[in-house]
Short mmCIF file of N, CA and C in Angstrom, two decimals:
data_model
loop_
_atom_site.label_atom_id
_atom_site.label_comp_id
_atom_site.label_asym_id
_atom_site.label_seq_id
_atom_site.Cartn_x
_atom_site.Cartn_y
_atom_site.Cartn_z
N UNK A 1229 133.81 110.86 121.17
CA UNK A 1229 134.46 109.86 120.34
C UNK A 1229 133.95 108.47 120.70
N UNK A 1230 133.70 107.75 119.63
CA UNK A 1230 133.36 106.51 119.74
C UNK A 1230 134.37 105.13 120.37
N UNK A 1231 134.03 104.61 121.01
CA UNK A 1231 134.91 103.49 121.35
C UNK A 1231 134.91 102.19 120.24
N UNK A 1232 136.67 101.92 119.80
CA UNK A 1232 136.15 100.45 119.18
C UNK A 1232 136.41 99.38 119.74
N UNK A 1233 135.33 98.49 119.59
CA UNK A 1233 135.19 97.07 120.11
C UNK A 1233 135.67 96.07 119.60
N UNK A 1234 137.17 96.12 119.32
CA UNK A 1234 137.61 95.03 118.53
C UNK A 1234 139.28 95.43 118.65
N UNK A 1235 139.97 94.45 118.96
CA UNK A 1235 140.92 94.46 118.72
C UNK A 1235 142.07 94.32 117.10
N UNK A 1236 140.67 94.49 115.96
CA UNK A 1236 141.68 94.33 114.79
C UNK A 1236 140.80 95.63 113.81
N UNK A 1237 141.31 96.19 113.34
CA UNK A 1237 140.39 97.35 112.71
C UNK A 1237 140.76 97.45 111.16
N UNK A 1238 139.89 97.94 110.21
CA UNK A 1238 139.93 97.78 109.01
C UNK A 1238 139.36 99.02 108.45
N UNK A 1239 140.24 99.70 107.38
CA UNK A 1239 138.91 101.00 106.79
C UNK A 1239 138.47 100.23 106.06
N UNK A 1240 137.22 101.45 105.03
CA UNK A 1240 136.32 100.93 104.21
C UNK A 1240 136.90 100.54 102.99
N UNK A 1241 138.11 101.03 102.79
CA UNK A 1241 138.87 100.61 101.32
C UNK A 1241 139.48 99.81 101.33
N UNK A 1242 140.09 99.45 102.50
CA UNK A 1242 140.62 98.01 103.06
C UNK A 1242 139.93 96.67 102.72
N UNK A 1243 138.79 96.74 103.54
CA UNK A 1243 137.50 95.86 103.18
C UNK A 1243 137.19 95.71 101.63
N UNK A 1244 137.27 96.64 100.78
CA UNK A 1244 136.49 96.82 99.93
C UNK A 1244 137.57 95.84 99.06
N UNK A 1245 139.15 95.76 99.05
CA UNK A 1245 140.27 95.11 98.39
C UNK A 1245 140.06 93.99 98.68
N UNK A 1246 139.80 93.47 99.82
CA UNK A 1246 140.45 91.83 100.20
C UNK A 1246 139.71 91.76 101.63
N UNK A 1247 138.00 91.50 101.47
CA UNK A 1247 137.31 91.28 102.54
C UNK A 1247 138.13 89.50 103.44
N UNK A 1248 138.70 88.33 102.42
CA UNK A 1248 138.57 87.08 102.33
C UNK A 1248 140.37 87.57 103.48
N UNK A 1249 140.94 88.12 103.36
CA UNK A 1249 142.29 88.33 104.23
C UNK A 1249 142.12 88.61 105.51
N UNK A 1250 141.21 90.20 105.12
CA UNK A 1250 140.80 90.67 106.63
C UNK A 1250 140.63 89.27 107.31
N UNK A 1251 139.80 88.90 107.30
CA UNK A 1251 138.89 87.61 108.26
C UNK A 1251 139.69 86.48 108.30
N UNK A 1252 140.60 86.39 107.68
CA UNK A 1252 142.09 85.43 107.80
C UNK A 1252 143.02 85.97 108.95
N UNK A 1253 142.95 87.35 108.61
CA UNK A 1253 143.99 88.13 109.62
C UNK A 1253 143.45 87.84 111.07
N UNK A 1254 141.81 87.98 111.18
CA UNK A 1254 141.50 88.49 112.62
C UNK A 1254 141.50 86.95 113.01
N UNK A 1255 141.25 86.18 112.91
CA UNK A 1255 141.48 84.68 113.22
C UNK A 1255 140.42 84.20 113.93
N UNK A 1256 139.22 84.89 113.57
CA UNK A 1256 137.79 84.35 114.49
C UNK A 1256 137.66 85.76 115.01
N UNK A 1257 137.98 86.64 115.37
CA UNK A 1257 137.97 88.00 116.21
C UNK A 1257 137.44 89.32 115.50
N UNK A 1258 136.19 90.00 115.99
CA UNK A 1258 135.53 91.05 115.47
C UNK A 1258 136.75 92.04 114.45
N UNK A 1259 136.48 92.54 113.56
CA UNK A 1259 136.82 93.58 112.71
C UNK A 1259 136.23 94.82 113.04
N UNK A 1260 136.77 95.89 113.80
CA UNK A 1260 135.96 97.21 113.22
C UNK A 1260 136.16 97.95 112.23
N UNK A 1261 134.93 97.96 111.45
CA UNK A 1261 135.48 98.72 110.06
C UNK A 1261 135.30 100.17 110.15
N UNK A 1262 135.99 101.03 109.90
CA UNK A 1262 136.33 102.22 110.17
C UNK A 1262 136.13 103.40 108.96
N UNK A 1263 135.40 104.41 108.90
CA UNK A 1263 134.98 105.02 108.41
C UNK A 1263 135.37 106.29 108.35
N UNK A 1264 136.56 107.16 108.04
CA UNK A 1264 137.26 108.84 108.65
C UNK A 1264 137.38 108.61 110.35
N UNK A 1265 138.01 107.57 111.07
CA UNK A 1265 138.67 106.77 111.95
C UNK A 1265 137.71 106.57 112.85
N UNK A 1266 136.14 106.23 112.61
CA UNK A 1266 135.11 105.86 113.80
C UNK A 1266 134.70 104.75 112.88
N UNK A 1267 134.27 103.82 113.96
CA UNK A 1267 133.70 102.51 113.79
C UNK A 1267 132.42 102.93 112.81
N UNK A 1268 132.42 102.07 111.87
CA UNK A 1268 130.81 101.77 111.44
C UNK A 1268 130.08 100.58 111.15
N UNK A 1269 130.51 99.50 111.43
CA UNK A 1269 130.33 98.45 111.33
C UNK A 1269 131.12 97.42 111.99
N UNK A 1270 131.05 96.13 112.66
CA UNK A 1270 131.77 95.08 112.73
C UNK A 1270 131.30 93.89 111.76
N UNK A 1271 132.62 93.49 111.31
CA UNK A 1271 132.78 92.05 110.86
C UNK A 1271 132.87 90.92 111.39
N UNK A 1272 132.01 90.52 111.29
CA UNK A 1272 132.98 88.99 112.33
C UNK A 1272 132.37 87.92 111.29
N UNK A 1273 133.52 86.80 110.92
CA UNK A 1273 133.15 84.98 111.04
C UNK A 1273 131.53 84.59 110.79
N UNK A 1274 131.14 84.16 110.13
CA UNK A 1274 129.86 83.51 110.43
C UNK A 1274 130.20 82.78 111.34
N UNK A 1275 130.92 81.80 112.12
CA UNK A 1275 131.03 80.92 112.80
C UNK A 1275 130.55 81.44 113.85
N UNK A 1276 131.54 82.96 114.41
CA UNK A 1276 131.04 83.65 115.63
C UNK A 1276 129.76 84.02 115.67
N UNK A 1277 129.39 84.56 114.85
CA UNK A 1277 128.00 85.00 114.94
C UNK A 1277 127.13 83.88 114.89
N UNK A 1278 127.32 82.99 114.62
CA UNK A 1278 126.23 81.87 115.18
C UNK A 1278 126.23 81.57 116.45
N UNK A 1279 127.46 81.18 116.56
CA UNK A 1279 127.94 81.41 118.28
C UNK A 1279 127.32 82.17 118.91
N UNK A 1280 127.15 83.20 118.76
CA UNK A 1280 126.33 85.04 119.06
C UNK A 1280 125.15 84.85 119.35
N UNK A 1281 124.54 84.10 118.33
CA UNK A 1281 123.04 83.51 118.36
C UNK A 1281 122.44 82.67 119.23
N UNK A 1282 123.32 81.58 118.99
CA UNK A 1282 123.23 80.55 120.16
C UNK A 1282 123.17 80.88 121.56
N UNK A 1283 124.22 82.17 122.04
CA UNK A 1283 124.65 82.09 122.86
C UNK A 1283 123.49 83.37 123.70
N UNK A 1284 122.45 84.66 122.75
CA UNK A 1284 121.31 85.17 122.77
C UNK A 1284 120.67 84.10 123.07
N UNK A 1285 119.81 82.96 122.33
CA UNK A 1285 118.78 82.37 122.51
C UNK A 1285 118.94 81.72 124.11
N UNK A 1286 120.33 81.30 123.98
CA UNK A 1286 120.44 79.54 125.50
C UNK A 1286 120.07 81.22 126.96
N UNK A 1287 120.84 82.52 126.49
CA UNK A 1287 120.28 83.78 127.62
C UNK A 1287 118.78 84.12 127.57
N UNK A 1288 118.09 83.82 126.33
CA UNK A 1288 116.47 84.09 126.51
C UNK A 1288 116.15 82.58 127.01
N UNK A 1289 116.16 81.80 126.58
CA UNK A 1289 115.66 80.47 127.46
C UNK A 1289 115.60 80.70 129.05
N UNK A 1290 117.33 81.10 129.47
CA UNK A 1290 117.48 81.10 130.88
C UNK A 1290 116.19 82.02 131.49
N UNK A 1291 116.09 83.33 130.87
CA UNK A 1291 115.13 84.33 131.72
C UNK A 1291 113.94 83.74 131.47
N UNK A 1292 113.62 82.98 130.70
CA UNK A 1292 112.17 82.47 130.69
C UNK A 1292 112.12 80.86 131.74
N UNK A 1293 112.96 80.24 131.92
CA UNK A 1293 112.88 79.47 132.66
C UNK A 1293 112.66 80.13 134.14
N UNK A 1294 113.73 81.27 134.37
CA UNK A 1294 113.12 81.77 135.95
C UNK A 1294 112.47 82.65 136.16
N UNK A 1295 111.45 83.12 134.87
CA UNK A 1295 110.61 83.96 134.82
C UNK A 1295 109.65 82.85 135.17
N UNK A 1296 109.13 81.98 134.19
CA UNK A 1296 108.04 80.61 134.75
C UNK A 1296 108.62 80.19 135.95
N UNK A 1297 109.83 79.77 136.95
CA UNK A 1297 109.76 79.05 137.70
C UNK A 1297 109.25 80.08 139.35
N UNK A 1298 108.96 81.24 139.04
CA UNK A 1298 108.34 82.09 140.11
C UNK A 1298 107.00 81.97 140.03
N UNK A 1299 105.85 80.53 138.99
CA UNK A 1299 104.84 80.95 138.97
C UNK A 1299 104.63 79.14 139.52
N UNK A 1300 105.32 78.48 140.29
CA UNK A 1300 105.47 76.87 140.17
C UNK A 1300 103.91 76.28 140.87
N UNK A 1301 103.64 77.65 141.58
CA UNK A 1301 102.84 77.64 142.74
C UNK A 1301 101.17 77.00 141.61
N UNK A 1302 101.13 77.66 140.11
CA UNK A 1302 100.33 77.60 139.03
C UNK A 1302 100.22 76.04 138.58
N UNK A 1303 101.69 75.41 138.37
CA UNK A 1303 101.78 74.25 137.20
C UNK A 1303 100.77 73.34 138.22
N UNK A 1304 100.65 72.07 137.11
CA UNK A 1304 99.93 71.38 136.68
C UNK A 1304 100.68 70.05 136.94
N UNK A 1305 100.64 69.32 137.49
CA UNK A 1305 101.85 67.73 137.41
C UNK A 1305 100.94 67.12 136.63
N UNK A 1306 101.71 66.65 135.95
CA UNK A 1306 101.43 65.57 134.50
C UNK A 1306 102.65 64.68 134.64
N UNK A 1307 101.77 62.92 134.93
CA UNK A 1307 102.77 61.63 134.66
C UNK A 1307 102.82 61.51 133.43
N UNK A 1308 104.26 61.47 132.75
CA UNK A 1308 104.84 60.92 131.77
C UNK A 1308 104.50 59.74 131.37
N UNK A 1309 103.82 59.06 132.12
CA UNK A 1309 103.19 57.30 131.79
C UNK A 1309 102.03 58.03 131.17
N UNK A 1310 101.23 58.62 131.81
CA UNK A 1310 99.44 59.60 130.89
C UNK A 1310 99.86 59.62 129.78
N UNK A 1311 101.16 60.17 129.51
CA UNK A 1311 101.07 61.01 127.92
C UNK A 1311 101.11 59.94 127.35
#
């Protein structure tokens, strides 16, 4: 059995009546939409999911910052007055 990840759950006929409530109801908070009672989808907010995005990219930045800063031994110093 599948686990759901959301504290507010919705079937597919639910969704299908009044998508604009659901997402009123959950108040910013994932939807699992439910399919013969297993998850098949989450809903969430565009707001969150940008959030989501943001919050992927600022975690790929981090690993690439201390992925490059194990190579410091490589860089190059460049004065900011040169450029």
């Amino acid at each position: 059995m599948r686990q759901v990840l959301a504290d507010c759950s919705a079937s597919i006929s639910e969704l299908k009546k009044n998508p604009t409530a659901l997402l009123a109801q959950s108040d910013g908070s994932p939807i699992a939409i439910l399919n013969h009672n297993k998850p098949t989808a989450y809903l969430i907010p565009a707001e969150t999911y940008e959030w989501l995005m943001d919050a992927l990219d600022d975690q790929e930045l981090s690993r690439l910052v201390e992925e490059r800063r194990k190579d410091l031994d490589q860089a190059v110093e460049v004065n900011l007055d040169d450029l």
